[in-house]
């Protein structure tokens, strides 16, 4: 190769003696013909010099049947682009093999509902190794798992501690060699217990063989109850009681609530389906075209009447019509929080006293507008005034919350949170989990087919929602990687930053009303 000259220049130089020098006055058309003739010959000869080893290497190998052929016209090529289909070994990557569980057939289940149902014998526990690596680092709220289990980090968890939660628990759940057993103590509100157990069964289908043997107590009521001061100073009998929410005075272990798999009594679909519906619902009315008011809706429905009318008035995906939506706790934390945050509207959050598994990552003026619980009406009115005068900032807050819910609280992350929580909990057990004599084995097949027309509205929604939320195959990737525990200084800084932000909003609000009263 001649330095400073490419192969095309060399080829043209070699063949330049083939054409005679053109005489002065030769027509431009004739010169153009000679030029393109030489260019064609040069291109043809250079193609013969290409290394054909790449083509020879696939000789006698089976031809992939799923190769995507893309025809690209030269005039459409504006820049070098990556192939639309990734090229795996040799020419292309063959599709990943997906293991699917057998379909659940509930035909005739209603006629057999009084018969004893047994779970299928799967033999040896399945071995699962994902085709891909981890999904990357978990969302920041996963780190609260370490905080929730911190009371038992030094001592571990004994059987005595687990039994200490029985007085409040609705059920005991045991996982033994990949199978699930439940001992029920008392009925929960509506179908909370049923769908919580269902969710754990789906976790075992998503990550088969990766959940350790364990034993836990679960309380499906609203308010957390485990206060450390009620137990011995050494925390020798402090119960690790699982529930849906916590507060700063208690140490209940926070777990995703039942509605992620559906709320049959009020026709709220499983989160995986509803999340997509709400994302589309947000597009119906643009933020700037929504009603410039704050909106709150409780639970006023006659649900039987509403069911007869096709749930037209209670569709969550169609309720994102206002710029501002109010979240306020009831008896304790409310399931509605994730639906309100997902709306693209700015959330007016009346000072909360409880948290669920992901809301500890929310920040004021980033994901919500803080409302003073001691003067709600004036605080909400000021928030509306501020938002209408600062539409871009208000819209950004609503969008940040919606993106967090859509991207960081997907069902994949819900399952990953359960995975890490149960694995970290299992590491703390200082006893061998045992299957109680009074327990019953539960499985997806039995639960789905038993949830027929026996739900409150008589519409078969329990079975429908279970089948909609059924995990049909193991995950193709490993769970996300949980972050390290919080440092005490890190938590202190986090709390201080949030508190200072809330106080700043209260200062704006106070100044606004002082100026308003002076004008009046």
XYZ file of C-alpha atoms in Angstrom:
520
model
C 0.000 0.000 0.000
C 1.397 3.401 -0.962
C 1.415 5.714 2.048
C -1.246 8.398 1.860
C -3.213 6.699 -0.931
C -6.238 4.435 -0.557
C -6.937 1.308 -2.602
C -9.341 3.047 -4.983
C -6.720 5.668 -5.920
C -4.167 2.945 -6.624
C -6.591 0.987 -8.841
C -7.470 4.099 -10.842
C -3.777 4.888 -11.240
C -3.042 1.366 -12.559
C -5.739 1.567 -15.181
C -5.244 5.190 -16.147
C -3.059 4.135 -19.119
C -6.018 2.240 -20.623
C -7.696 5.320 -21.945
C -5.984 7.670 -24.408
C -5.570 11.299 -23.509
C -8.595 13.245 -24.611
C -8.032 15.868 -27.184
C -8.821 19.472 -26.479
C -12.413 20.140 -27.282
C -13.653 16.597 -26.558
C -17.326 16.859 -25.641
C -18.131 16.772 -21.881
C -20.548 13.886 -22.433
C -17.810 11.662 -23.850
C -15.499 12.506 -20.967
C -18.226 11.572 -18.494
C -18.734 8.179 -20.211
C -15.038 7.362 -19.945
C -15.000 8.396 -16.281
C -17.917 6.174 -15.258
C -16.510 3.236 -17.295
C -13.254 3.413 -15.344
C -15.119 3.772 -12.063
C -17.170 0.632 -12.820
C -14.063 -1.424 -13.672
C -12.282 -0.261 -10.531
C -15.238 -1.219 -8.320
C -15.486 -4.643 -9.952
C -11.791 -5.454 -9.487
C -11.725 -4.217 -5.890
C -14.625 -6.541 -5.042
C -12.498 -9.505 -6.091
C -9.978 -8.556 -3.439
C -12.399 -8.886 -0.555
C -11.599 -11.475 2.119
C -14.158 -14.251 1.647
C -13.241 -16.112 4.830
C -16.365 -14.818 6.564
C -18.529 -16.544 3.979
C -16.493 -19.742 3.866
C -16.718 -20.131 7.658
C -20.411 -20.989 7.539
C -20.076 -23.702 4.941
C -21.963 -26.913 5.788
C -23.690 -25.222 8.760
C -27.490 -25.141 9.065
C -28.993 -21.968 7.681
C -30.998 -19.980 10.268
C -34.684 -19.905 9.409
C -35.429 -16.631 11.165
C -32.950 -14.318 9.457
C -34.456 -10.893 8.841
C -33.618 -9.660 5.346
C -33.588 -5.891 5.013
C -33.330 -4.262 1.583
C -31.695 -0.848 1.769
C -31.572 1.458 -1.234
C -28.315 3.392 -1.688
C -30.128 6.720 -1.813
C -31.477 6.110 1.695
C -28.044 5.601 3.252
C -27.092 8.796 5.060
C -24.783 7.367 7.728
C -23.373 4.116 9.007
C -25.896 2.430 11.274
C -25.875 -0.602 13.535
C -27.710 -3.623 12.081
C -31.392 -3.680 12.995
C -31.011 -7.311 14.059
C -28.052 -8.012 16.398
C -25.554 -10.426 14.849
C -24.761 -13.332 17.210
C -22.437 -16.233 16.742
C -21.358 -16.236 13.153
C -24.083 -14.201 11.443
C -26.975 -13.847 13.870
C -28.156 -14.749 17.326
C -30.805 -17.390 17.455
C -33.837 -16.658 19.659
C -33.448 -17.333 23.372
C -35.136 -20.476 24.528
C -38.073 -19.645 26.780
C -39.313 -22.258 29.225
C -43.075 -22.018 29.665
C -45.101 -23.589 32.439
C -48.068 -25.786 31.462
C -51.241 -23.785 30.913
C -53.774 -23.768 33.749
C -57.083 -25.282 32.698
C -59.995 -24.340 34.970
C -62.704 -25.897 32.822
C -65.252 -27.611 35.040
C -63.695 -26.082 38.163
C -66.979 -24.578 39.388
C -68.671 -27.980 39.332
C -65.804 -29.431 41.374
C -65.515 -26.557 43.876
C -66.547 -28.688 46.848
C -63.931 -31.304 46.074
C -60.500 -31.313 47.702
C -57.931 -29.819 45.355
C -54.387 -31.123 45.319
C -51.356 -29.453 43.814
C -49.578 -31.229 40.948
C -46.540 -33.302 41.815
C -43.674 -31.612 39.992
C -41.102 -34.016 41.318
C -37.690 -32.513 41.832
C -37.560 -28.758 42.254
C -36.839 -27.165 38.834
C -33.414 -25.751 38.179
C -33.470 -22.253 36.753
C -30.531 -20.441 35.252
C -31.386 -17.280 33.300
C -30.098 -16.723 29.792
C -29.192 -13.122 30.552
C -27.399 -11.315 33.339
C -28.881 -8.986 35.925
C -31.220 -6.130 35.008
C -28.635 -3.822 36.557
C -28.853 -1.880 39.789
C -32.181 -1.902 41.626
C -34.121 1.334 42.180
C -32.993 3.215 45.288
C -36.020 2.221 47.382
C -34.758 -1.386 47.495
C -32.161 -0.253 50.021
C -34.932 0.171 52.602
C -35.028 -3.638 52.798
C -31.844 -3.431 54.868
C -33.480 -0.881 57.189
C -36.648 -2.953 57.619
C -34.638 -6.028 58.654
C -32.085 -4.105 60.709
C -33.738 -4.873 64.103
C -32.814 -8.566 63.643
C -29.427 -8.152 61.950
C -27.375 -8.812 65.079
C -29.531 -11.437 66.781
C -31.030 -13.250 63.827
C -34.635 -14.483 63.847
C -35.656 -17.362 66.111
C -38.819 -19.425 66.053
C -39.901 -17.675 69.238
C -39.745 -14.347 67.416
C -41.814 -15.599 64.479
C -44.433 -17.090 66.817
C -44.626 -13.730 68.590
C -46.489 -12.270 65.575
C -49.225 -14.876 65.573
C -51.629 -12.791 67.660
C -51.890 -10.175 64.896
C -51.279 -12.306 61.801
C -53.904 -13.470 59.341
C -51.789 -16.381 58.176
C -48.471 -18.186 58.442
C -46.687 -18.893 55.160
C -44.005 -21.584 54.802
C -41.809 -22.159 51.753
C -40.207 -25.588 51.759
C -38.248 -26.930 48.788
C -40.061 -24.580 46.432
C -43.545 -25.504 47.643
C -45.835 -23.174 49.593
C -47.920 -24.009 52.671
C -50.387 -21.707 54.433
C -51.863 -21.897 57.907
C -54.750 -19.440 58.256
C -55.613 -17.886 61.623
C -58.375 -15.436 60.702
C -60.033 -14.026 57.604
C -58.634 -10.848 56.145
C -60.526 -7.871 54.770
C -61.960 -8.896 51.400
C -59.483 -10.949 49.324
C -56.277 -9.352 50.615
C -54.845 -12.578 51.993
C -55.748 -14.554 48.896
C -54.048 -12.200 46.446
C -51.007 -11.729 48.678
C -50.453 -15.485 48.714
C -51.086 -15.558 44.974
C -48.351 -12.943 44.478
C -45.825 -15.049 46.388
C -46.733 -18.079 44.272
C -46.010 -16.039 41.138
C -42.642 -15.008 42.559
C -41.704 -18.684 42.827
C -42.695 -19.189 39.192
C -40.631 -16.196 38.084
C -37.515 -17.295 39.977
C -37.951 -21.057 40.516
C -35.567 -22.614 43.000
C -34.162 -19.235 44.089
C -36.332 -18.507 47.139
C -34.962 -20.112 50.324
C -36.892 -22.230 52.782
C -38.550 -19.816 55.192
C -41.426 -19.261 57.573
C -43.187 -15.939 58.164
C -46.296 -14.353 59.678
C -48.399 -11.941 57.601
C -50.885 -9.348 58.864
C -53.242 -8.036 56.144
C -54.742 -5.225 58.229
C -53.927 -1.571 57.597
C -52.030 -0.231 60.594
C -48.565 -1.416 61.652
C -48.505 -2.756 65.223
C -44.992 -3.892 66.188
C -43.611 -1.210 68.524
C -40.169 -2.089 69.887
C -40.834 -0.536 73.307
C -43.492 -3.175 73.980
C -40.901 -5.936 73.857
C -37.828 -6.744 75.906
C -34.848 -4.418 75.821
C -32.740 -7.103 74.084
C -35.386 -7.495 71.343
C -35.292 -11.215 72.140
C -38.921 -11.685 71.143
C -39.434 -8.808 68.697
C -41.656 -10.367 65.987
C -40.775 -9.852 62.287
C -44.392 -9.351 61.191
C -45.015 -8.741 57.461
C -47.630 -6.207 56.285
C -48.323 -3.588 53.607
C -47.132 -0.415 55.345
C -45.079 0.978 58.210
C -44.461 4.178 60.143
C -41.619 5.730 62.128
C -42.778 4.226 65.444
C -43.051 0.601 64.314
C -40.812 -2.087 62.815
C -43.306 -4.135 60.768
C -41.663 -5.584 57.637
C -43.134 -3.823 54.588
C -44.249 -5.982 51.642
C -45.990 -5.115 48.315
C -49.770 -4.961 48.749
C -52.296 -7.382 47.297
C -53.662 -4.983 44.641
C -50.600 -5.504 42.429
C -52.314 -8.769 41.425
C -55.813 -7.264 41.305
C -58.560 -6.033 43.610
C -61.600 -8.071 42.651
C -64.060 -6.348 44.977
C -63.788 -3.021 43.138
C -62.661 -4.236 39.713
C -59.089 -2.933 39.835
C -57.089 -5.005 37.377
C -53.605 -6.432 38.038
C -50.956 -3.705 38.025
C -49.158 -4.984 34.925
C -52.335 -4.412 32.867
C -53.557 -1.300 34.669
C -50.154 0.382 34.445
C -50.314 0.235 30.644
C -53.918 1.474 30.634
C -52.979 4.468 32.779
C -50.040 5.328 30.549
C -52.400 5.449 27.583
C -55.036 7.263 29.644
C -52.555 10.044 30.367
C -52.509 10.830 26.648
C -56.258 11.466 26.437
C -56.030 14.973 27.900
C -52.766 16.915 27.830
C -51.706 18.431 31.136
C -52.227 22.046 30.023
C -55.745 21.169 28.826
C -56.810 19.494 32.082
C -59.110 21.122 34.631
C -56.966 23.610 36.629
C -58.313 22.379 39.968
C -57.354 19.930 42.705
C -59.373 16.698 42.688
C -59.981 14.017 45.274
C -62.208 10.982 44.999
C -62.897 8.584 47.819
C -64.883 5.374 47.660
C -68.550 6.413 47.390
C -69.710 3.720 45.038
C -72.403 1.135 45.441
C -70.098 -1.443 43.886
C -72.825 -3.894 42.997
C -74.690 -1.149 41.115
C -71.434 -0.002 39.552
C -70.718 -3.558 38.379
C -74.140 -3.713 36.712
C -73.240 -0.561 34.771
C -69.932 -1.946 33.599
C -67.728 0.051 35.997
C -68.002 3.112 33.698
C -67.579 5.627 36.534
C -64.718 3.916 38.345
C -62.119 3.384 35.614
C -58.802 4.631 37.040
C -57.312 5.142 33.585
C -60.056 7.677 32.779
C -59.726 9.718 35.967
C -56.642 11.734 34.993
C -58.640 14.811 33.998
C -57.339 17.374 36.494
C -53.976 19.084 36.809
C -53.849 18.357 40.533
C -54.830 15.186 42.382
C -55.011 14.931 46.156
C -53.602 12.011 48.106
C -54.687 11.761 51.717
C -54.398 8.809 54.053
C -57.463 7.214 55.545
C -57.281 4.790 58.445
C -53.637 4.294 57.420
C -51.742 4.224 54.115
C -53.914 3.970 50.995
C -53.607 1.708 47.953
C -54.687 4.692 45.829
C -51.272 6.331 46.166
C -49.658 4.589 43.187
C -52.699 5.269 40.980
C -52.641 8.990 41.812
C -48.881 9.276 41.287
C -49.194 7.527 37.901
C -51.608 10.142 36.550
C -49.131 12.737 35.179
C -51.004 15.270 37.321
C -49.087 16.922 40.149
C -49.863 15.027 43.365
C -50.923 17.145 46.332
C -49.754 14.918 49.160
C -51.287 15.752 52.526
C -48.534 15.055 55.056
C -48.326 11.237 55.211
C -47.655 9.298 58.410
C -47.323 5.883 56.767
C -45.221 4.460 53.946
C -45.365 1.434 51.702
C -42.399 -0.371 50.131
C -41.540 2.226 47.458
C -42.847 5.603 48.687
C -39.848 6.282 50.932
C -38.003 7.251 47.739
C -40.430 10.118 46.977
C -39.085 13.656 47.370
C -41.104 16.875 47.801
C -41.029 19.255 44.803
C -39.526 16.407 42.785
C -42.368 13.863 42.857
C -45.150 15.675 44.755
C -46.327 18.966 46.256
C -46.456 18.837 50.077
C -49.764 19.857 51.737
C -49.928 21.088 55.325
C -52.171 18.634 57.212
C -53.024 21.298 59.813
C -54.499 23.727 57.279
C -55.445 21.570 54.310
C -57.847 23.865 52.462
C -55.644 26.954 52.400
C -52.603 24.806 51.627
C -54.355 23.152 48.662
C -55.626 26.506 47.391
C -52.114 27.952 47.427
C -50.784 24.861 45.646
C -53.316 25.362 42.837
C -52.373 29.038 42.533
C -48.667 28.184 42.424
C -49.165 25.450 39.829
C -51.288 27.601 37.537
C -48.702 30.392 37.722
C -45.785 27.968 37.208
C -47.217 25.425 34.746
C -43.878 24.128 33.471
C -42.552 23.424 36.965
C -45.850 21.874 38.063
C -45.994 19.673 34.997
C -42.396 18.540 35.584
C -43.284 17.377 39.113
C -46.254 15.385 37.825
C -44.199 13.861 35.042
C -41.365 12.841 37.395
C -43.794 10.970 39.644
C -45.493 9.280 36.719
C -42.158 8.178 35.237
C -41.038 6.772 38.582
C -44.232 4.725 38.876
C -44.110 3.534 35.274
C -40.390 2.721 35.157
C -39.324 1.911 38.720
C -42.472 0.252 40.071
C -43.111 -2.153 37.195
C -44.095 -5.722 38.046
C -40.551 -6.883 37.274
C -39.293 -4.616 40.052
C -42.135 -5.605 42.379
C -41.055 -9.233 42.028
C -37.393 -8.287 42.418
C -38.228 -6.428 45.635
C -40.018 -9.521 46.970
C -37.077 -11.683 45.848
C -34.499 -9.635 47.739
C -36.680 -9.119 50.807
C -37.405 -12.837 51.232
C -33.801 -13.824 50.523
C -32.453 -11.329 53.074
C -35.106 -12.442 55.558
C -34.224 -16.106 54.972
C -30.561 -15.401 55.784
C -31.596 -14.222 59.261
C -33.547 -17.364 60.253
C -31.889 -19.320 63.054
C -34.161 -22.365 62.817
C -35.259 -24.925 60.256
C -38.681 -24.012 58.778
C -41.275 -26.725 59.320
C -44.621 -27.373 57.668
C -47.337 -27.079 60.370
C -49.836 -29.903 60.660
C -52.699 -27.404 60.290
C -51.343 -25.914 57.080
C -52.524 -26.547 53.524
C -50.353 -26.607 50.445
C -51.278 -23.914 47.928
C -50.318 -23.584 44.267
C -51.243 -21.475 41.282
C -53.364 -24.215 39.724
C -55.504 -24.683 42.822
C -55.927 -20.994 43.652
C -56.801 -19.840 40.139
C -59.394 -22.519 39.616
C -60.991 -22.013 43.023
C -61.550 -18.271 42.428
C -64.659 -18.660 40.333
C -68.032 -16.994 40.808
C -67.656 -16.847 44.570
C -66.266 -13.279 44.728
C -68.419 -10.481 46.158
C -69.706 -9.161 42.833
C -70.328 -12.655 41.449
C -68.440 -11.863 38.235
C -65.608 -14.349 38.536
C -63.109 -11.489 38.835
C -60.850 -13.354 41.264
C -60.160 -16.080 38.732
C -59.930 -13.574 35.887
C -57.367 -11.434 37.697
C -55.349 -14.425 38.805
C -55.122 -15.755 35.275
C -54.260 -12.256 33.991
C -51.418 -11.925 36.492
C -50.194 -15.512 36.141
C -46.435 -15.753 35.516
C -46.238 -18.031 32.501
C -42.483 -18.588 32.336
C -39.351 -18.030 34.437
C -37.503 -14.746 34.041
C -34.953 -14.519 31.241
C -32.731 -12.338 33.406
C -31.474 -12.325 36.970
C -33.032 -9.970 39.509
C -31.626 -6.470 39.737
C -28.716 -5.929 42.125
C -29.703 -4.422 45.462
C -27.678 -1.495 46.784
C -25.751 -1.489 50.047
C -27.384 -0.479 53.358
C -27.766 3.206 54.165
C -25.128 4.873 56.251
C -26.597 6.731 59.239
C -25.241 10.048 57.949
C -26.740 9.375 54.528
C -30.212 8.846 56.003
C -29.887 11.892 58.226
C -28.970 14.015 55.218
C -31.912 12.599 53.229
C -34.447 13.341 55.966
C -33.033 16.815 56.532
C -33.176 17.689 52.822
C -36.831 16.631 52.550
C -37.768 18.492 55.730
C -36.072 21.677 54.546
C -37.921 21.485 51.237
C -41.285 21.103 52.976
C -40.504 24.041 55.266
C -39.578 26.151 52.244
C -42.984 25.456 50.668
C -44.706 26.306 53.940
C -42.798 29.593 54.019
C -43.991 30.460 50.482
C -47.508 29.542 51.492
C -47.426 31.660 54.656
C -46.115 34.677 52.734
C -48.816 34.244 50.087
C -51.625 34.380 52.634
C -50.082 37.311 54.462
C -49.961 39.287 51.213
C -53.498 38.169 50.354
C -54.884 39.387 53.690
C -53.114 42.745 53.328
C -54.756 43.234 49.942
C -58.158 42.365 51.410
